[in-house]
CSV table of C-alpha atoms in Angstrom, one decimal:
chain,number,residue,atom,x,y,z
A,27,UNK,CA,196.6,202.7,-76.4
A,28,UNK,CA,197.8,199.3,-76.1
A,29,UNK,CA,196.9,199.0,-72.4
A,30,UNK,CA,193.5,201.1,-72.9
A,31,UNK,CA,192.8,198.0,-75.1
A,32,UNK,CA,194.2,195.5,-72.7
A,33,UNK,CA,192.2,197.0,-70.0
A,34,UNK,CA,188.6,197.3,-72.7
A,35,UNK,CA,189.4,193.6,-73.7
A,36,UNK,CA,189.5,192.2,-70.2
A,37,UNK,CA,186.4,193.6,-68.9
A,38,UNK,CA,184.6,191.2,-71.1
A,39,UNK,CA,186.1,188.6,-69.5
A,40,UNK,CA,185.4,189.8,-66.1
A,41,UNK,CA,182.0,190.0,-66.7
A,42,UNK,CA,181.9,186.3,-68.3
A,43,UNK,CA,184.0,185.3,-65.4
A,44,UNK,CA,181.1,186.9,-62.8
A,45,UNK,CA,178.4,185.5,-64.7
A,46,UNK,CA,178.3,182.0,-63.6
A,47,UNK,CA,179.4,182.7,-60.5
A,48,UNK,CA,176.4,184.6,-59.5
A,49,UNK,CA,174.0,182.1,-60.8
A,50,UNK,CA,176.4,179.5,-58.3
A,51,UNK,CA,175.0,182.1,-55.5
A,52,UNK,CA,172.1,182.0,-56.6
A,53,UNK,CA,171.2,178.2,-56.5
A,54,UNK,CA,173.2,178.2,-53.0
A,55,UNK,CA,170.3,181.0,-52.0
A,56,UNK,CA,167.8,178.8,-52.9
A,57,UNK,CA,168.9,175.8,-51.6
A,58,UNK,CA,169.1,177.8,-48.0
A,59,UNK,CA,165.4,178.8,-48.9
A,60,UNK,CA,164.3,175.0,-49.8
A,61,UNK,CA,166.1,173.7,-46.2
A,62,UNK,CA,164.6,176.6,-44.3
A,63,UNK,CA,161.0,175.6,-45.9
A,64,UNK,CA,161.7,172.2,-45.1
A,65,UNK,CA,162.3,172.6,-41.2
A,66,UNK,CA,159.9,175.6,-40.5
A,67,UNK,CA,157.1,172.8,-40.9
A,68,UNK,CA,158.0,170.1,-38.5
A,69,UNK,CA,158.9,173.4,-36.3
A,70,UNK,CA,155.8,174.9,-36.7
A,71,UNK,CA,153.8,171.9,-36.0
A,72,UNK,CA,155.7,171.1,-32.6
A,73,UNK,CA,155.3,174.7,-31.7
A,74,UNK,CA,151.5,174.6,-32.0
A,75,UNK,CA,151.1,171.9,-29.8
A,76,UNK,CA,153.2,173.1,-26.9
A,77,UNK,CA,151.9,176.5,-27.5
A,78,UNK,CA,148.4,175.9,-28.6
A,79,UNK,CA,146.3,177.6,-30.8
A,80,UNK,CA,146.8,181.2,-30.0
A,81,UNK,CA,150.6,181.5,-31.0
A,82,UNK,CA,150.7,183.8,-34.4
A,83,UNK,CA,153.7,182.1,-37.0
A,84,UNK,CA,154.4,185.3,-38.2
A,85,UNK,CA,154.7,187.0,-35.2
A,86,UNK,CA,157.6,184.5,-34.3
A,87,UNK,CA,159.1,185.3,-38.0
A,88,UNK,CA,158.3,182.1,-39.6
A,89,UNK,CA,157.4,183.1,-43.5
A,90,UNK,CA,155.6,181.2,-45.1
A,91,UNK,CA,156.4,182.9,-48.4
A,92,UNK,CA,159.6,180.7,-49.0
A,93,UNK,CA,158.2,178.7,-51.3
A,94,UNK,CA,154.6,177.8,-52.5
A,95,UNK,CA,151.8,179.5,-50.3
A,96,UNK,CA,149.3,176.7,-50.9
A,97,UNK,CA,151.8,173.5,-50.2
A,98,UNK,CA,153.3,175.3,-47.0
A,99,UNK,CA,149.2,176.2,-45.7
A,100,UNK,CA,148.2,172.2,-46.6
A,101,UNK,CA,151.0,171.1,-45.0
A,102,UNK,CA,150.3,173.0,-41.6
A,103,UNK,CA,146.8,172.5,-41.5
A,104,UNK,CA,147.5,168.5,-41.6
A,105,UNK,CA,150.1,169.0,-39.1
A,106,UNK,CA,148.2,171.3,-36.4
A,107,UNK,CA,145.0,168.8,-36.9
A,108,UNK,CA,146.5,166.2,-34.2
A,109,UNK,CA,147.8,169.4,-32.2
A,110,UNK,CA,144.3,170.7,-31.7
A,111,UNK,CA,142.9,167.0,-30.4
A,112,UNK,CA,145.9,166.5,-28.2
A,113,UNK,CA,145.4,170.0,-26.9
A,114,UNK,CA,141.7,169.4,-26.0
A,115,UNK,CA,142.8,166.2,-24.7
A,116,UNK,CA,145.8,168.0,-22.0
A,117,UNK,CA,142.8,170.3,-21.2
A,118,UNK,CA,140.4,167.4,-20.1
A,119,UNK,CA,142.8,165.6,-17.9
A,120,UNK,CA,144.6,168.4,-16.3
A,121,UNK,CA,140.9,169.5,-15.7
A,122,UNK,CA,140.5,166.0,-13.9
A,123,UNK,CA,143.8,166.3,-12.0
A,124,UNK,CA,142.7,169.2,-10.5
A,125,UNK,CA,139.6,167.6,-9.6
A,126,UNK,CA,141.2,164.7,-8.3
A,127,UNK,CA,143.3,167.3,-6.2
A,128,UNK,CA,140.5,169.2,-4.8
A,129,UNK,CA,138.2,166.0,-3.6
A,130,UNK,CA,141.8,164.6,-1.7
A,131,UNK,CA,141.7,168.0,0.1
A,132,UNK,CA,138.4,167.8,1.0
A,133,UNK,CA,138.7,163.9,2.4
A,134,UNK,CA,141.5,165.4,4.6
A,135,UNK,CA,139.5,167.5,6.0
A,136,UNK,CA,136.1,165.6,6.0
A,137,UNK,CA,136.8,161.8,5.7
A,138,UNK,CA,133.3,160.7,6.5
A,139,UNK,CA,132.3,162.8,3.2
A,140,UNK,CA,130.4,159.4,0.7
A,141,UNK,CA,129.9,161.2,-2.1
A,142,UNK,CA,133.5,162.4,-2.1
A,143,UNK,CA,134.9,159.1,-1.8
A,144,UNK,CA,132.3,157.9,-4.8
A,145,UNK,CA,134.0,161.0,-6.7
A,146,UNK,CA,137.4,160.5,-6.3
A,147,UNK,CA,137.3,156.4,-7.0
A,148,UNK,CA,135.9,157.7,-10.4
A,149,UNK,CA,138.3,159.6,-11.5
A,150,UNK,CA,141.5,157.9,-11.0
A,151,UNK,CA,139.6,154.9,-12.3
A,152,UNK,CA,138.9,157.3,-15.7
A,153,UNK,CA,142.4,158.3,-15.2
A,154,UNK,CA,143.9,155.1,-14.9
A,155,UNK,CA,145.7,155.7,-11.7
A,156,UNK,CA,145.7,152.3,-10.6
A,157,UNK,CA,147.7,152.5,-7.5
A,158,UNK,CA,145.8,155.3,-6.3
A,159,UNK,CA,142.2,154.4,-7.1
A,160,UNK,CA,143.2,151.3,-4.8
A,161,UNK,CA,144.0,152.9,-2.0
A,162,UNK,CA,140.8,154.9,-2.6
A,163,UNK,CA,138.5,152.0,-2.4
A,164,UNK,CA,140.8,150.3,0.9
A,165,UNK,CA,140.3,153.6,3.0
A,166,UNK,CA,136.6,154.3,1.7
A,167,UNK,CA,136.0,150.4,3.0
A,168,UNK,CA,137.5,151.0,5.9
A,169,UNK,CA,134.3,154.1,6.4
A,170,UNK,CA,131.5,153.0,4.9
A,171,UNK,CA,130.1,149.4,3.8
A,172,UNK,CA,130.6,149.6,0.1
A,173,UNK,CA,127.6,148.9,-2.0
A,174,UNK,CA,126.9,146.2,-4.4
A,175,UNK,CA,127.8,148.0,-7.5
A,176,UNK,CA,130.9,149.4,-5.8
A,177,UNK,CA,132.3,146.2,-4.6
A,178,UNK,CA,131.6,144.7,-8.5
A,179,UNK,CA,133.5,147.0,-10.0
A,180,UNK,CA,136.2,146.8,-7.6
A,181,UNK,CA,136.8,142.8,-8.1
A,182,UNK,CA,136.4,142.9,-11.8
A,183,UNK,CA,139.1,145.5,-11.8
A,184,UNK,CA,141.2,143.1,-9.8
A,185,UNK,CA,140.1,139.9,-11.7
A,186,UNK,CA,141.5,141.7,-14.8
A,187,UNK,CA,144.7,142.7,-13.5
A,188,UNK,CA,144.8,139.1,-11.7
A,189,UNK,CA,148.0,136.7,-13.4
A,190,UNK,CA,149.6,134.8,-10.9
A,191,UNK,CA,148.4,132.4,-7.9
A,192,UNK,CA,149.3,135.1,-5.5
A,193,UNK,CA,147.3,137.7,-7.3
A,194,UNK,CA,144.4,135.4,-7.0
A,195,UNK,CA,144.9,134.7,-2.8
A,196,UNK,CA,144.2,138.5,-3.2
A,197,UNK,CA,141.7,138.4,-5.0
A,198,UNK,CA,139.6,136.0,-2.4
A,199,UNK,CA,141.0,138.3,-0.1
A,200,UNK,CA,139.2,140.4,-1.3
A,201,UNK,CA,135.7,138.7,-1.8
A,202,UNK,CA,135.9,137.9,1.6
A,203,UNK,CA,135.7,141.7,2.3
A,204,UNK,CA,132.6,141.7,0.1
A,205,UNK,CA,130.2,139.3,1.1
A,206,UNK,CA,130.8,140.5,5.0
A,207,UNK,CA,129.7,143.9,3.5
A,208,UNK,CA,126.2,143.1,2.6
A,209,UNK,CA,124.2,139.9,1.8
A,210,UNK,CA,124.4,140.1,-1.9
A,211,UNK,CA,123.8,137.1,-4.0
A,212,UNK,CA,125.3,138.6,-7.2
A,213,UNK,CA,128.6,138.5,-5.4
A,214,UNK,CA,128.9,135.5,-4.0
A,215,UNK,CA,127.8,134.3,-7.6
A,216,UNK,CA,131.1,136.2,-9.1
A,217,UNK,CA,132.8,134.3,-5.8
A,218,UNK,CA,131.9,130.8,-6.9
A,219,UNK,CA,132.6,131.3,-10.6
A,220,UNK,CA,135.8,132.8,-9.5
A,221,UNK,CA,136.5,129.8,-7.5
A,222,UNK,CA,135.9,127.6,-10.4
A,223,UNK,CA,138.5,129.2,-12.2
A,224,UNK,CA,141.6,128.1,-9.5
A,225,UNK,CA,140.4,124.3,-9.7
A,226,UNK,CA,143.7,123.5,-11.1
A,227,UNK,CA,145.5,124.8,-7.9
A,228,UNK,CA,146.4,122.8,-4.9
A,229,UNK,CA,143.4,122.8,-3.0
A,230,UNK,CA,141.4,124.2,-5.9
A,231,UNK,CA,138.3,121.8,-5.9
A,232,UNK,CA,137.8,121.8,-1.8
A,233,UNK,CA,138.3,126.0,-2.6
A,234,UNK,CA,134.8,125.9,-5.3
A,235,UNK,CA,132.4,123.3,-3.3
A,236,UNK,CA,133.5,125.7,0.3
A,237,UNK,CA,132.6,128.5,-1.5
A,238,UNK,CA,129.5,127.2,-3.2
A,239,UNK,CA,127.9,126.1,-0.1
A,240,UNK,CA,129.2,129.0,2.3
A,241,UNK,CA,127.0,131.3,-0.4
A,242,UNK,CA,124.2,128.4,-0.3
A,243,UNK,CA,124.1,129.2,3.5
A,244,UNK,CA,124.0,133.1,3.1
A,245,UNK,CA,122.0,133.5,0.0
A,246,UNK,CA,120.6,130.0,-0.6
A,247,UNK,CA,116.9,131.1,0.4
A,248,UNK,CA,117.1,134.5,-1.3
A,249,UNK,CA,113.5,134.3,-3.1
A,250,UNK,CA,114.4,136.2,-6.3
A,251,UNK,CA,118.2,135.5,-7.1
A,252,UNK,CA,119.1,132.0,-4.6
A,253,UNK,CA,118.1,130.2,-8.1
A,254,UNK,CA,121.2,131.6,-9.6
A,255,UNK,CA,123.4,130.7,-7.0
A,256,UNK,CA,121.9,127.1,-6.8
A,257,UNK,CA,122.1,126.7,-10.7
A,258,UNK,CA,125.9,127.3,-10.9
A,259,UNK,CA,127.0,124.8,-8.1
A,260,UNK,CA,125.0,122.3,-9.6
A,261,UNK,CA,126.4,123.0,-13.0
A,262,UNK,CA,129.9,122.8,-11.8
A,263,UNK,CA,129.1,119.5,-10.1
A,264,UNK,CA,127.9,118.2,-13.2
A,265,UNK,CA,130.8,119.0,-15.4
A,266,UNK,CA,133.5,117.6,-13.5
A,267,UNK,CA,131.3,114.3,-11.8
A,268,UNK,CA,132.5,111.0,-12.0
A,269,UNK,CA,130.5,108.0,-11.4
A,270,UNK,CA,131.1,107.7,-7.9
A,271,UNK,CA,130.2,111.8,-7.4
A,272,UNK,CA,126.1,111.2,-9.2
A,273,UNK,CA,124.9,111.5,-5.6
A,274,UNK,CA,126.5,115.1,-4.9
A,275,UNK,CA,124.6,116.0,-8.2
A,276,UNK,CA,121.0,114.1,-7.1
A,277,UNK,CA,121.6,115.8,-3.4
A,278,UNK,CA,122.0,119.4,-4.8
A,279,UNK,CA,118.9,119.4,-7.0
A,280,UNK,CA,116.9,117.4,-3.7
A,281,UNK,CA,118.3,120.4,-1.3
A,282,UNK,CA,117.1,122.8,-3.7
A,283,UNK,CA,113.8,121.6,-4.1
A,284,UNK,CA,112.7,121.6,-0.8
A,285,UNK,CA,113.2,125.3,-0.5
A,286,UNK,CA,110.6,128.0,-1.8
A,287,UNK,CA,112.4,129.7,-4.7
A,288,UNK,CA,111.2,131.4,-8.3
A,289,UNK,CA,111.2,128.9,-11.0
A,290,UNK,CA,111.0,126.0,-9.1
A,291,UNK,CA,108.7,123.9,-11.7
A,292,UNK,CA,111.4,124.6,-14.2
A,293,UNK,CA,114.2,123.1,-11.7
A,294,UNK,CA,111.9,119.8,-11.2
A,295,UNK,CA,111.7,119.8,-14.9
A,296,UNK,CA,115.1,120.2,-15.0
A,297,UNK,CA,115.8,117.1,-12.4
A,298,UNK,CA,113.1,114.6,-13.9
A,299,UNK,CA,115.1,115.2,-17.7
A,300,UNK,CA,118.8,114.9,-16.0
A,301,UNK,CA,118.3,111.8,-13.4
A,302,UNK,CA,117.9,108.0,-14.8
A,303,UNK,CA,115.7,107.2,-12.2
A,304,UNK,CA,112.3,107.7,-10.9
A,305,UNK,CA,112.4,110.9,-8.4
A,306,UNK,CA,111.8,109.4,-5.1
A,307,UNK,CA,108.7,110.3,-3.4
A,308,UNK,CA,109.8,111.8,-0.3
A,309,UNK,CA,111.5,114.6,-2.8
A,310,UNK,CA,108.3,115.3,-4.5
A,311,UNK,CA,106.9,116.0,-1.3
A,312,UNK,CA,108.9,118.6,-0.3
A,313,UNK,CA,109.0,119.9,-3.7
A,314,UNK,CA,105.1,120.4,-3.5
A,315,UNK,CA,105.4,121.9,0.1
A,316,UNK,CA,108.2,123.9,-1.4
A,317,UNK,CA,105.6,124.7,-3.9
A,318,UNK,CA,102.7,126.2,-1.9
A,319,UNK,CA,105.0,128.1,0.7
A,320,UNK,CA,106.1,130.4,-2.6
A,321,UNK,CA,102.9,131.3,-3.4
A,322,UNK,CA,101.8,132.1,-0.5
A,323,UNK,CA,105.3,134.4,-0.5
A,324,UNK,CA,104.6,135.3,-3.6
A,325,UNK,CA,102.8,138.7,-3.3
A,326,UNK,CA,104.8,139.8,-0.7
A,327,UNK,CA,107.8,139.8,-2.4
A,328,UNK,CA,106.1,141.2,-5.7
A,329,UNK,CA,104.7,143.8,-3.5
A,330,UNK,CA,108.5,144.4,-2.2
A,331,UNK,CA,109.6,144.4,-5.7
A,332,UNK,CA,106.8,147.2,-6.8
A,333,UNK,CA,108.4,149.6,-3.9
């Protein structure tokens, strides 16, 4: 009897005994839960975007019933958000790399191809492949005479990536490339304001007036755009002349008006505001022989223009 009772009044105790310690088990189960929650989503996320947007979450086993169903769907929704742009993004340039691919097959097999060359220079340049789109434009050069637009794009590329006095020997390096390509006054303009840029440099000033009158003497009579070319050298003169440099100044506006060129009234205009004294007579002369010769010109190069 006595242990009948022993044995009825510890199972009480027992059973307190077990109480707490299956709500201890409890928390612990929870607690797993909470951390499991908390590392699905930074999972999940990553997973999307090296997967993409067909992998199923529940088909790997990752529940999103451990915890609250509408904080675990906000929180992947944010997450996958980037995922989906990046994704598109992979998509587009591995859809360019095989591009670029496919048009360096075809120029080993057909170098002469333009409109490959064009092709390929575009894309590494919208890639960024800088080391490659280089050697692109050298070996296209080295086919075809690049056009004006190509040969622009190419030196501002350069000029932008220029930082050091050998990068800008390259540079004219390259501009001398250029201007044997075509006669283009719009790039020996970007030459000569290029120039003016290295007038620090040893050399730097002799550099700007060579190049300014080597582009007077290729595209100094260009009808239509030798005004351009004109107005810069003469502008560069004038900011940097001393007293004993007025006549370089006086001799570029005299040179200038003596040759047939759009605006000319506008230069003389110009030249009678800027000068102290009287224009001398022998200037106005050729100025107003200067003068007739362009109209006379005049429709031709209109008609040239209309074409």
């Amino acid at each position: 009897m006595a242990t009948a009772a022993a044995t009825s009044a510890a199972e009480p105790e027992a059973e307190s005994k077990a109480g707490p310690k299956a709500e201890g088990e409890e928390e612990e189960v929870k607690a797993a839960r909470t951390r499991r929650k908390v590392l699905s989503r930074p999972v999940t996320a990553a997973t999307y975007k090296t997967i993409g947007p067909q992998w199923d979450p529940q088909e790997e086993g990752v529940s999103e019933s451990d915890g609250d169903d509408e904080e675990f769907a906000m929180a992947s929704s944010a997450e996958s958000s980037p995922g989906e742009y990046e994704w598109e993004y992979d998509e587009e340039e591995e859809k360019n790399q095989l591009e670029i691919e496919r048009l360096e097959e075809q120029l080993s097999i057909n170098v002469y191809d333009y409109n490959c060359h064009v092709d390929l220079i575009r894309l590494l340049r919208l890639e960024g492949e800088l080391t490659k789109v280089r050697m692109a434009r050298q070996k296209m050069s080295e086919i075809f005479p690049l056009t004006e637009e190509l040969w622009l794009e190419w030196l501002h590329d350069e000029i932008s990536m220029a930082q050091d006095g050998l990068d800008r020997e390259r540079v004219y390096d390259l501009f001398e490339k250029a201007v044997k390509d075509y006669i283009c006054p719009n790039i020996w303009l970007e030459y000569g304001q290029y120039s003016v840029g290295g007038i620090g440099q040893k050399g730097g000033l002799e550099k700007v007036r060579s190049v300014f009158e080597r582009a007077l003497s290729s595209v100094g009579l260009h009808m239509t755009k030798g005004l351009a070319i004109w107005e810069a050298y003469r502008e560069f003169e004038s900011a940097i002349v001393e007293a004993t440099r007025l006549e370089k100044v006086h001799s570029l506006f005299r040179r200038q008006l003596a040759i047939p060129l759009y605006d000319m009234e506008a230069t003389f205009a110009e030249y009678e505001e800027w000068s102290e004294d009287p224009i001398p007579e022998s200037v106005i002369q050729n100025y107003n022989k200067a003068l007739q010769q362009l109209e006379k010109y005049k429709p031709y190069e209109e008609a040239l223009v209309k074409k």
